[in-house]
JSON list of N, CA and C in Angstrom, two decimals:
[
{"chain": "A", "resi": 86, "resn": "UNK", "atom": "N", "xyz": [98.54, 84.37, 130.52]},
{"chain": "A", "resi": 86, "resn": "UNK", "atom": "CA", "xyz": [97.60, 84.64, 131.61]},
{"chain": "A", "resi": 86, "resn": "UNK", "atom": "C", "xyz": [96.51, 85.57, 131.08]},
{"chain": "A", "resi": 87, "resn": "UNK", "atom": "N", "xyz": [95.35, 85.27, 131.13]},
{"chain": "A", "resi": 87, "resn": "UNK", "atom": "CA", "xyz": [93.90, 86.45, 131.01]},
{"chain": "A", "resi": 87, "resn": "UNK", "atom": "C", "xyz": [93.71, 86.39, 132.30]},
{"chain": "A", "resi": 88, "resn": "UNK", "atom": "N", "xyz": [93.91, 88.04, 132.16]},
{"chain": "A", "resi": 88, "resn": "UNK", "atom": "CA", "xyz": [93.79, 88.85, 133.55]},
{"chain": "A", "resi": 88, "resn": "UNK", "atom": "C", "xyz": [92.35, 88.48, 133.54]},
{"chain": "A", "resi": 89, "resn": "UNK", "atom": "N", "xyz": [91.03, 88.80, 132.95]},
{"chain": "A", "resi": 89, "resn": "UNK", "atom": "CA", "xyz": [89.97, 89.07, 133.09]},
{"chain": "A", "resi": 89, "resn": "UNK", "atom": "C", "xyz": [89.20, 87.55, 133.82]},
{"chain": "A", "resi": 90, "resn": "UNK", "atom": "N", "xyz": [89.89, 86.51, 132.96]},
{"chain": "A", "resi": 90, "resn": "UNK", "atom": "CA", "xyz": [89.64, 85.56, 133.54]},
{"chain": "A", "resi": 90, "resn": "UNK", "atom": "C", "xyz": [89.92, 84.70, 134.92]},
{"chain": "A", "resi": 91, "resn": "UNK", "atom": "N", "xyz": [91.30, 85.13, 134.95]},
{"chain": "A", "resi": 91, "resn": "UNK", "atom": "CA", "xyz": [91.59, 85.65, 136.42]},
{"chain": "A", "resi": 91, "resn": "UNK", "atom": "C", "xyz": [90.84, 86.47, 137.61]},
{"chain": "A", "resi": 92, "resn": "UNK", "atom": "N", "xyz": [90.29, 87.06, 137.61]},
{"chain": "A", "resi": 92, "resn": "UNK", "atom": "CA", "xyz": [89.39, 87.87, 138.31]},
{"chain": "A", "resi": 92, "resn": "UNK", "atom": "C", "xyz": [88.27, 87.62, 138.18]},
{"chain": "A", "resi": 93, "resn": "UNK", "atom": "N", "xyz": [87.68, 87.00, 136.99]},
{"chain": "A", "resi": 93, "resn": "UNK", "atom": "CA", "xyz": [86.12, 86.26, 137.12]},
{"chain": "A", "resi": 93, "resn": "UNK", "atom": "C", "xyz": [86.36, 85.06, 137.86]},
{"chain": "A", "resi": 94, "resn": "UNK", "atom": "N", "xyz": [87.44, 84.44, 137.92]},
{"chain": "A", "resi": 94, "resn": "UNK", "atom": "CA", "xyz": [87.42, 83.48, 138.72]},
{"chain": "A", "resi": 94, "resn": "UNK", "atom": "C", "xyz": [87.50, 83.86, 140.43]},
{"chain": "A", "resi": 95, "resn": "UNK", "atom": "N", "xyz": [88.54, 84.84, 140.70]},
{"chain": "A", "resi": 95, "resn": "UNK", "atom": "CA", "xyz": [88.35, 85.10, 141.97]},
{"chain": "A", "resi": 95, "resn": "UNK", "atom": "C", "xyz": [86.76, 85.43, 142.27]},
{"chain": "A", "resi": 96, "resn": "UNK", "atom": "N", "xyz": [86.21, 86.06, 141.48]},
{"chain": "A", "resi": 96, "resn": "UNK", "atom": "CA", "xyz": [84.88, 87.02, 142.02]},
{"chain": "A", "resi": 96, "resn": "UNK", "atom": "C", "xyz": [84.33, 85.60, 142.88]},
{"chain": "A", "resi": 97, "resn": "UNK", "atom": "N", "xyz": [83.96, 84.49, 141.46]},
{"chain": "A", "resi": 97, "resn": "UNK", "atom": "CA", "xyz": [82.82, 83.41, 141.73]},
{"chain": "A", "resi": 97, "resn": "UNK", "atom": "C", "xyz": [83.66, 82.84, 142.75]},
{"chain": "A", "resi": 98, "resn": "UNK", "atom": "N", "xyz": [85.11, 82.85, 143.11]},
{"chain": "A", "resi": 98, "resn": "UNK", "atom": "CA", "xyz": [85.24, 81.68, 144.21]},
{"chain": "A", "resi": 98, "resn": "UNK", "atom": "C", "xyz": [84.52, 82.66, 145.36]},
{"chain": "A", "resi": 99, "resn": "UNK", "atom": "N", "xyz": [85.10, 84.09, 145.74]},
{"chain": "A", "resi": 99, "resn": "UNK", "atom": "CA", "xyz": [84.49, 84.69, 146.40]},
{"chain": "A", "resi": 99, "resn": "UNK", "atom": "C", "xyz": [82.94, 84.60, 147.16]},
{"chain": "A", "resi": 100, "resn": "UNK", "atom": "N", "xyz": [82.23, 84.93, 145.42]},
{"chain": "A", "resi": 100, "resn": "UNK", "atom": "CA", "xyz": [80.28, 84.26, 145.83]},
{"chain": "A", "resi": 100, "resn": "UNK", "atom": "C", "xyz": [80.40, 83.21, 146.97]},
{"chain": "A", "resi": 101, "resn": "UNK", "atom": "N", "xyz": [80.98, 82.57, 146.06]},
{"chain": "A", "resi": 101, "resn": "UNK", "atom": "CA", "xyz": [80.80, 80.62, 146.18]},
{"chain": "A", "resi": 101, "resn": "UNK", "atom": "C", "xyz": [81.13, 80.62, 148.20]},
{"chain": "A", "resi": 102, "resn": "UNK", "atom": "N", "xyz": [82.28, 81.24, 148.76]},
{"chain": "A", "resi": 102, "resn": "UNK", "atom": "CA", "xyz": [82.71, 81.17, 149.73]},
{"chain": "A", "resi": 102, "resn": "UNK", "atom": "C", "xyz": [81.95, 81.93, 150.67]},
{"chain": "A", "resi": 103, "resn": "UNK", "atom": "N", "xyz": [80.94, 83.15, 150.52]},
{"chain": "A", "resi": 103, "resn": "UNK", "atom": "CA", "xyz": [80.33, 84.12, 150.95]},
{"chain": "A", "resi": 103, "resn": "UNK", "atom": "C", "xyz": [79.29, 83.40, 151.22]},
{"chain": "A", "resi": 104, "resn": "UNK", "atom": "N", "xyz": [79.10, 82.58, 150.48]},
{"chain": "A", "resi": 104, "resn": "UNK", "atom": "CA", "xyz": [77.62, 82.03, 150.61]},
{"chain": "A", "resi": 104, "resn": "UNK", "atom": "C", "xyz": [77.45, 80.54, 151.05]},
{"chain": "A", "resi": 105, "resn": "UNK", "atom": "N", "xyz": [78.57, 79.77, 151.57]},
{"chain": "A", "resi": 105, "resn": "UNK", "atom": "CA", "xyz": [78.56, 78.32, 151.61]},
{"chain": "A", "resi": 105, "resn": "UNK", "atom": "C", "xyz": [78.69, 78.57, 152.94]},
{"chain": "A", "resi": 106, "resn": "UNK", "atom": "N", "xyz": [77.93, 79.25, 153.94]},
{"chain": "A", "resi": 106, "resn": "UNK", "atom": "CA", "xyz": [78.05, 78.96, 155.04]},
{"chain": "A", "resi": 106, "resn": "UNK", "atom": "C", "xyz": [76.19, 78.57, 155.77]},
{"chain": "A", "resi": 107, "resn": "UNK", "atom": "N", "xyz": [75.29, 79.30, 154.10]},
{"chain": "A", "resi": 107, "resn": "UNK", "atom": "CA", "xyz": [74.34, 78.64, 154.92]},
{"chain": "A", "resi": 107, "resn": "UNK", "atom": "C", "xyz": [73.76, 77.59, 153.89]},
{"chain": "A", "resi": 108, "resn": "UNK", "atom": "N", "xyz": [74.88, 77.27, 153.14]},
{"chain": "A", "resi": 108, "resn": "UNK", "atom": "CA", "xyz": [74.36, 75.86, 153.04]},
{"chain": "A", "resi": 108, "resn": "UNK", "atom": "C", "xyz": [74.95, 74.15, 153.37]},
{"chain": "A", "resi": 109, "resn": "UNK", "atom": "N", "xyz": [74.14, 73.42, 153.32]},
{"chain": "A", "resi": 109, "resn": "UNK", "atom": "CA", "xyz": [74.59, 71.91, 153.94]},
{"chain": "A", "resi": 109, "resn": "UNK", "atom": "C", "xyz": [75.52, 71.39, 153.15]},
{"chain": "A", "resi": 110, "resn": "UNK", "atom": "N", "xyz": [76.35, 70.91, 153.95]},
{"chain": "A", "resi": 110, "resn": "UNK", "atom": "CA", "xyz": [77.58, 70.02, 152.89]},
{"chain": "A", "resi": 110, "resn": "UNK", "atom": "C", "xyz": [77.87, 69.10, 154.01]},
{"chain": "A", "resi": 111, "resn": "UNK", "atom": "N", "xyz": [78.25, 68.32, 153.12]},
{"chain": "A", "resi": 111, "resn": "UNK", "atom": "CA", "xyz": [78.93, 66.93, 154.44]},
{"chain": "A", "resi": 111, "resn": "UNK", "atom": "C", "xyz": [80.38, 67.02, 153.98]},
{"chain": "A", "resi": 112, "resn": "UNK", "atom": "N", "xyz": [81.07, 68.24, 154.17]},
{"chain": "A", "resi": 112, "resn": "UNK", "atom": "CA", "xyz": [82.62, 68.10, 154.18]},
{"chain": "A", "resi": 112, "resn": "UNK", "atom": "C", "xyz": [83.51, 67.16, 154.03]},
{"chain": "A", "resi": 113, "resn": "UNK", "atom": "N", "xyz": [83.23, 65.91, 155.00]},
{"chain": "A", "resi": 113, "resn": "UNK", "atom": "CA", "xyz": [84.03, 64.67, 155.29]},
{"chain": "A", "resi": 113, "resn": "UNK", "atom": "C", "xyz": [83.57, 63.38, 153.96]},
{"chain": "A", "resi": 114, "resn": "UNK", "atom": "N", "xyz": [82.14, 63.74, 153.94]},
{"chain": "A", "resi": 114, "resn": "UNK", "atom": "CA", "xyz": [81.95, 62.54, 152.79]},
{"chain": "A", "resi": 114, "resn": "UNK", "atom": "C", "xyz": [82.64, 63.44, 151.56]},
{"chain": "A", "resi": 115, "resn": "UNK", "atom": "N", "xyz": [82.45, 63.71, 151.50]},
{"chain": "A", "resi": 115, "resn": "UNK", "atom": "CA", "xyz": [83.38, 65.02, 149.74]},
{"chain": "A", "resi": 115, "resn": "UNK", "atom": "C", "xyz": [84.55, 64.24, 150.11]},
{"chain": "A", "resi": 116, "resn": "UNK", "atom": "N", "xyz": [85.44, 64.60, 151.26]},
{"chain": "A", "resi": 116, "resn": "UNK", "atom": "CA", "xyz": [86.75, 64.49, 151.34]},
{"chain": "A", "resi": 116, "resn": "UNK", "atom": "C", "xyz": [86.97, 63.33, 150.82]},
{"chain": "A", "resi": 117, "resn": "UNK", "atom": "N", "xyz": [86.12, 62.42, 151.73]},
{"chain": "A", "resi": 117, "resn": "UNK", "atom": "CA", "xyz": [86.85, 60.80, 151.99]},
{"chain": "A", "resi": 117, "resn": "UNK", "atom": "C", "xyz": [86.45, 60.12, 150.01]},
{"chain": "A", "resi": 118, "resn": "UNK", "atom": "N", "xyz": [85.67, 60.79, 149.58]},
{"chain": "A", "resi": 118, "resn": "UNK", "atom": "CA", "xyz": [85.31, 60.30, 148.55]},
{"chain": "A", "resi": 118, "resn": "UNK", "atom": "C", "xyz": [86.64, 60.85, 147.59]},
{"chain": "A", "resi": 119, "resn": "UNK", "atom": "N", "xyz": [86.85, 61.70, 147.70]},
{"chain": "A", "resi": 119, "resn": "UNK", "atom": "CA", "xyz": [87.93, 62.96, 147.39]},
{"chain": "A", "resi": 119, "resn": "UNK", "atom": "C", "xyz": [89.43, 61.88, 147.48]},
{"chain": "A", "resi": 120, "resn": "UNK", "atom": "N", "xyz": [89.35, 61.52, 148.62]},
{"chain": "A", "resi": 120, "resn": "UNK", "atom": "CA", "xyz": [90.51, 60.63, 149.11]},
{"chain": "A", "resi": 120, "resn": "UNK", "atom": "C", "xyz": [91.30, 59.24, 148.53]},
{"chain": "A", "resi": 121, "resn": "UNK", "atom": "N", "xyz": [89.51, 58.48, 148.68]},
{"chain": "A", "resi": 121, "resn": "UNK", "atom": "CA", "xyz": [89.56, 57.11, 147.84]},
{"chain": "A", "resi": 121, "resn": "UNK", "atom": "C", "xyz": [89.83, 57.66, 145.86]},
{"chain": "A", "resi": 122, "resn": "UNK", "atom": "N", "xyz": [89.51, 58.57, 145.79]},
{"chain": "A", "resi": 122, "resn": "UNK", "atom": "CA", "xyz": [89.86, 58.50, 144.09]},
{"chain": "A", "resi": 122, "resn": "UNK", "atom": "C", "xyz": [91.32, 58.65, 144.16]},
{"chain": "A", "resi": 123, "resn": "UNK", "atom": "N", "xyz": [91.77, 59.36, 144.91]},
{"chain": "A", "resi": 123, "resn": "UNK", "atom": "CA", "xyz": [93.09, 59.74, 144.74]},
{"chain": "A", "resi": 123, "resn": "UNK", "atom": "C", "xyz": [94.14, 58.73, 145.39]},
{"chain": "A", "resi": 124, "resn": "UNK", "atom": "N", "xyz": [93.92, 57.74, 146.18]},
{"chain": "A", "resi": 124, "resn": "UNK", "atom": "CA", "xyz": [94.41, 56.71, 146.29]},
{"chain": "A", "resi": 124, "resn": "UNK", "atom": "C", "xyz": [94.40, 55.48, 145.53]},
{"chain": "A", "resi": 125, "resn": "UNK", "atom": "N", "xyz": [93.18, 55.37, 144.92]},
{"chain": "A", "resi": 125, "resn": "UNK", "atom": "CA", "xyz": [93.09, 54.46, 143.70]},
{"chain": "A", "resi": 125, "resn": "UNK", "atom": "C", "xyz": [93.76, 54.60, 142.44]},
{"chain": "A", "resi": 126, "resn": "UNK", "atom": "N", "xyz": [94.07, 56.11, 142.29]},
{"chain": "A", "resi": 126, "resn": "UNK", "atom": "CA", "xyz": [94.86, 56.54, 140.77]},
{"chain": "A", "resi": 126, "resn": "UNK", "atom": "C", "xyz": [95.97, 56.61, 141.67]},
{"chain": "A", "resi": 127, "resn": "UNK", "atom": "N", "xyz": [96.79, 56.47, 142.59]},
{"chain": "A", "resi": 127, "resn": "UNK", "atom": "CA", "xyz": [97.93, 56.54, 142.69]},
{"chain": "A", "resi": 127, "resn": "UNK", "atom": "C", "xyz": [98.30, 54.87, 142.83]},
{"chain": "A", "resi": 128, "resn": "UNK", "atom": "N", "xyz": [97.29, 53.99, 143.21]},
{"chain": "A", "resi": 128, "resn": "UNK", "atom": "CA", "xyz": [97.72, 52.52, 143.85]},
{"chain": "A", "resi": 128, "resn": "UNK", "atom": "C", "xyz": [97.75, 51.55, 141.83]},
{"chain": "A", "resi": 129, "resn": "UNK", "atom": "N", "xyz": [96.87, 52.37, 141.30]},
{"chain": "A", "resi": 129, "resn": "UNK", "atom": "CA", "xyz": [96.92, 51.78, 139.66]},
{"chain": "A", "resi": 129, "resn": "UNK", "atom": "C", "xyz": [98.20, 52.20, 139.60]},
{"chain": "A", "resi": 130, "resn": "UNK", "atom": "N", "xyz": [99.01, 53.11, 139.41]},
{"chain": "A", "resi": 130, "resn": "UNK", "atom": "CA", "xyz": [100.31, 53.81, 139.02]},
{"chain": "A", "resi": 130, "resn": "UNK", "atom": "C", "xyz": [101.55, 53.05, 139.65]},
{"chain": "A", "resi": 131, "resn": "UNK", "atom": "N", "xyz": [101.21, 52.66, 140.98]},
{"chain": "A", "resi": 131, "resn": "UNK", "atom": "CA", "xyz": [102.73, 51.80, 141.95]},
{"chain": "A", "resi": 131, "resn": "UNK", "atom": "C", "xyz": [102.66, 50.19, 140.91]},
{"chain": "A", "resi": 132, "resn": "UNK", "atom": "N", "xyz": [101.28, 49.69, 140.59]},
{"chain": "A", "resi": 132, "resn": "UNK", "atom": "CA", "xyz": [101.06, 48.63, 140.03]},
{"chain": "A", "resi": 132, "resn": "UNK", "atom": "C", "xyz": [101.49, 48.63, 138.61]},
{"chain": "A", "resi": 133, "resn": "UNK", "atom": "N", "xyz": [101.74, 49.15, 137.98]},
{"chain": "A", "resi": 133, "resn": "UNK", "atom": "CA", "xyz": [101.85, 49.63, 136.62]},
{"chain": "A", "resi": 133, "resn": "UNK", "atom": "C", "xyz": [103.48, 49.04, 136.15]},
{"chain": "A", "resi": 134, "resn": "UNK", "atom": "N", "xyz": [103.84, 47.69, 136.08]},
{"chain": "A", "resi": 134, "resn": "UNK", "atom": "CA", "xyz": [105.17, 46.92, 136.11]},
{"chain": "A", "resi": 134, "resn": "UNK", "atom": "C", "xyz": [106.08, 47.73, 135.20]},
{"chain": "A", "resi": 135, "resn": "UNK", "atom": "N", "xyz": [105.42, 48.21, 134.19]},
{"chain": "A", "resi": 135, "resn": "UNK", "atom": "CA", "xyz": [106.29, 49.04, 132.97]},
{"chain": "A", "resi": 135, "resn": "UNK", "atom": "C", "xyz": [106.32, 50.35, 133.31]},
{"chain": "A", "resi": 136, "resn": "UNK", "atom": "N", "xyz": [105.88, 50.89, 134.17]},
{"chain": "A", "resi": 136, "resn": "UNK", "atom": "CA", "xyz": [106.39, 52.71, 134.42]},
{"chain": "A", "resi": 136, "resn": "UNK", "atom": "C", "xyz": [107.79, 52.52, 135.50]},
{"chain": "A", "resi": 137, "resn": "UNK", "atom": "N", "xyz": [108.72, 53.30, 135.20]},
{"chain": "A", "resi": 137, "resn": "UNK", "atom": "CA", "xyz": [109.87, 53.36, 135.70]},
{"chain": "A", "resi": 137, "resn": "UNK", "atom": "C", "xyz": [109.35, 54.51, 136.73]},
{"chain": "A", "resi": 138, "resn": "UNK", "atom": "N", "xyz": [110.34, 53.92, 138.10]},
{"chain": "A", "resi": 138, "resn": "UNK", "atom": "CA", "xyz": [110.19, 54.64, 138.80]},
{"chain": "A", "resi": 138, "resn": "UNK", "atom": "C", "xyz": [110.42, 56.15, 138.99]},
{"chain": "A", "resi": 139, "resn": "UNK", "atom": "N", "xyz": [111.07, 56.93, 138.66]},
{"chain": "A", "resi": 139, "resn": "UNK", "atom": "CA", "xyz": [110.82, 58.33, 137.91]},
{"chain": "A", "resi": 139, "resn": "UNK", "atom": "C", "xyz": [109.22, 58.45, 137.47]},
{"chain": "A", "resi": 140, "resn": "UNK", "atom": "N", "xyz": [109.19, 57.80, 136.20]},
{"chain": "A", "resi": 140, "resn": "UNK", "atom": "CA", "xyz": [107.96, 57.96, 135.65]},
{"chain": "A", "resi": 140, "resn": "UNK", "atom": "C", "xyz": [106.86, 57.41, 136.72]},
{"chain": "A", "resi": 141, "resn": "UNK", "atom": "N", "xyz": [106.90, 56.42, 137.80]},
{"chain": "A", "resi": 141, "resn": "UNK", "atom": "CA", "xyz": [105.67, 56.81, 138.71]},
{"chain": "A", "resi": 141, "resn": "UNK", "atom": "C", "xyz": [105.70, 57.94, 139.66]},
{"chain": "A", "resi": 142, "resn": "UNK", "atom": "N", "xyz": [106.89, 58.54, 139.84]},
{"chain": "A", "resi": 142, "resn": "UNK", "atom": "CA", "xyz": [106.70, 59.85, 140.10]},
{"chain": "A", "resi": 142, "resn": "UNK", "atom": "C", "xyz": [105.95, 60.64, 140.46]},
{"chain": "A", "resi": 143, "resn": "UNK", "atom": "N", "xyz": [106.46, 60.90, 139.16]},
{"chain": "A", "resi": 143, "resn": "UNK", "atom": "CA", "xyz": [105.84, 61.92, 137.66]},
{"chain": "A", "resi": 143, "resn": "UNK", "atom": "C", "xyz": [104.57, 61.77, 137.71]},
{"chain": "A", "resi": 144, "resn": "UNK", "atom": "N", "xyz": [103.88, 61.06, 137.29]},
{"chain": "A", "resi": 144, "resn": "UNK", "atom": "CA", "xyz": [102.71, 60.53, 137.48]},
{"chain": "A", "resi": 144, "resn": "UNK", "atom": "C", "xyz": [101.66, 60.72, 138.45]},
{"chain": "A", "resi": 145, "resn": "UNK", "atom": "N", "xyz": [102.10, 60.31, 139.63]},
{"chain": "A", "resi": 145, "resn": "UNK", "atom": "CA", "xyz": [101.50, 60.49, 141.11]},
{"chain": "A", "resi": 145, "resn": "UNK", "atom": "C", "xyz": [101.64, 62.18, 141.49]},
{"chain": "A", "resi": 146, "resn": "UNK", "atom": "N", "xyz": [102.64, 62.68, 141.13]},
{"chain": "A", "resi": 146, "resn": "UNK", "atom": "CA", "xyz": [102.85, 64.24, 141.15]},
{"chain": "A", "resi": 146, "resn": "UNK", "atom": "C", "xyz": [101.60, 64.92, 140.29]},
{"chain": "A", "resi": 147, "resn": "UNK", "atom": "N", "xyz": [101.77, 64.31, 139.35]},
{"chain": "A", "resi": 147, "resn": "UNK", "atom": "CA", "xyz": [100.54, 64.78, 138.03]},
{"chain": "A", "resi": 147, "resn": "UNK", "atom": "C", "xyz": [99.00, 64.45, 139.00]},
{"chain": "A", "resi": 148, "resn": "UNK", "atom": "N", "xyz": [99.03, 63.27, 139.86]},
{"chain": "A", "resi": 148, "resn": "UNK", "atom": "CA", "xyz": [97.48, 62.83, 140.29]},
{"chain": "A", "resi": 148, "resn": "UNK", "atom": "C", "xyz": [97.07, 63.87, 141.29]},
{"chain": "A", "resi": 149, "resn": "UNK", "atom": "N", "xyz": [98.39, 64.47, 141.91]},
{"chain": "A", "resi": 149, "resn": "UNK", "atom": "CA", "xyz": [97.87, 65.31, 143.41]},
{"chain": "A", "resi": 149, "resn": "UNK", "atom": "C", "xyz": [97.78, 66.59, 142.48]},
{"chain": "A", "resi": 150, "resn": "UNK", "atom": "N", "xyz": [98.18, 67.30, 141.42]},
{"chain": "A", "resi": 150, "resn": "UNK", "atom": "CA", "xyz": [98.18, 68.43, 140.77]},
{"chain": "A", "resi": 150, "resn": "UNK", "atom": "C", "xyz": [96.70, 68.10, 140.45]},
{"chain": "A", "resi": 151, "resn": "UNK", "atom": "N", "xyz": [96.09, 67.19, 139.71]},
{"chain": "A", "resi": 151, "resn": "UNK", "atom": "CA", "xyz": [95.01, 67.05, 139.22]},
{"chain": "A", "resi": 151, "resn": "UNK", "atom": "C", "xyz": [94.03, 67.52, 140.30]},
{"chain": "A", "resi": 152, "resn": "UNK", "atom": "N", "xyz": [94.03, 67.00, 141.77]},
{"chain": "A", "resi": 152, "resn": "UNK", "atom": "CA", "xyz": [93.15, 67.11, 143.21]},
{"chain": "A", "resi": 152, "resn": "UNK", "atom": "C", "xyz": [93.74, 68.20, 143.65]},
{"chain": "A", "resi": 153, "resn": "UNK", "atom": "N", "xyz": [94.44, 69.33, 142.90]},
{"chain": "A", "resi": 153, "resn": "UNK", "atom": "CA", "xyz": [94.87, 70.55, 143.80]},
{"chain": "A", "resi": 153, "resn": "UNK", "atom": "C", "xyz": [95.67, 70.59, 145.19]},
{"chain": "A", "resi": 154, "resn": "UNK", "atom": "N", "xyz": [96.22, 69.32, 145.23]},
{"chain": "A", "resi": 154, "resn": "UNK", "atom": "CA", "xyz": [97.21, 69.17, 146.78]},
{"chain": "A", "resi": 154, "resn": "UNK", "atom": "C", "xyz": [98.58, 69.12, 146.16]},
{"chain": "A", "resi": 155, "resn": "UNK", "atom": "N", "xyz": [99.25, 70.26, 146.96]},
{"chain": "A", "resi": 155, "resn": "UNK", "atom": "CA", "xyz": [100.74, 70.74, 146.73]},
{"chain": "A", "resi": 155, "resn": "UNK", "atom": "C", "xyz": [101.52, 69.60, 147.35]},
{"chain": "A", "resi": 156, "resn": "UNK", "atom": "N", "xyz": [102.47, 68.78, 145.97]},
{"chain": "A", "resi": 156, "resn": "UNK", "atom": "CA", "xyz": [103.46, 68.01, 146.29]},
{"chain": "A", "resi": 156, "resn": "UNK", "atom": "C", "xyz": [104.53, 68.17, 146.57]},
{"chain": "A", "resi": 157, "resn": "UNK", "atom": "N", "xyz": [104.74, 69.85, 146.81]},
{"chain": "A", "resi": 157, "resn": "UNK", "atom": "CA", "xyz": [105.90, 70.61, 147.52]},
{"chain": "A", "resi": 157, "resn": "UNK", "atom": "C", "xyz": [106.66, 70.78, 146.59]},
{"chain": "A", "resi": 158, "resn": "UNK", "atom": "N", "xyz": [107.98, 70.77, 146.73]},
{"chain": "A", "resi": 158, "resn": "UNK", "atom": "CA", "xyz": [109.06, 71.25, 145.83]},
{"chain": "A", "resi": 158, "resn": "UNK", "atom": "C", "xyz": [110.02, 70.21, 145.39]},
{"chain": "A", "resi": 159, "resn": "UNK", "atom": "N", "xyz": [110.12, 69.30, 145.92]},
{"chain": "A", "resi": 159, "resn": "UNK", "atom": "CA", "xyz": [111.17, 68.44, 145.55]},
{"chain": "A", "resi": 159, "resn": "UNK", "atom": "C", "xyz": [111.26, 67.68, 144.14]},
{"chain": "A", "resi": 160, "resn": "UNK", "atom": "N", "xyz": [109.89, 67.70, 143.18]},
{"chain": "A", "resi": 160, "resn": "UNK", "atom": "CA", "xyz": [109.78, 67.13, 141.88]},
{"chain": "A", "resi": 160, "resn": "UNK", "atom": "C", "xyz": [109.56, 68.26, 141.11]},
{"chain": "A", "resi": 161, "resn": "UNK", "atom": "N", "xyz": [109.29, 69.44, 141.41]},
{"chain": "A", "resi": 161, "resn": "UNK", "atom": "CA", "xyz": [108.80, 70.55, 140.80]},
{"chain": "A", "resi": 161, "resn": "UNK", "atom": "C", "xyz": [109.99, 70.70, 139.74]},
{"chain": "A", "resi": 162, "resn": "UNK", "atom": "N", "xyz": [109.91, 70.60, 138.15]},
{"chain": "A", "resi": 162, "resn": "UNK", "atom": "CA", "xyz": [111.27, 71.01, 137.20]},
{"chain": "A", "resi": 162, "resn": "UNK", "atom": "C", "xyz": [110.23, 70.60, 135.57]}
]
């Protein structure tokens, strides 16, 4: 762990959050765009005849880690 880098990162999410209120974002198009990638790398992975099911998993666990959404605890090891 770098502490320093740790804390430059909080600062800028900080900025970033301090200040995104006066600007425009379309929240929902981010998301839904946000959404379709992450359904497309998980729907390639169910299709994938040679990954064992474990290994699509694994995999799909790895796709929501990639988009920062917690797949909870049950694969976590």
């Amino acid at each position: 762990m770098n502490i320093k880098l740790e804390l430059l990162k909080s600062c800028i999410s900080d900025f970033i959050n301090n200040n995104l209120k006066d600007f425009e974002i379309d929240a929902d198009k981010i998301a839904d765009t946000v959404a379709i990638n992450v359904l497309r790398e998980i729907q390639k992975v169910i299709q994938d005849e040679e990954c064992s099911d474990f290994d699509a998993i694994e995999e799909i666990v790895c796709i929501f880690e990639k988009y920062k959404v917690d797949a909870g605890f049950r694969h976590d090891f």
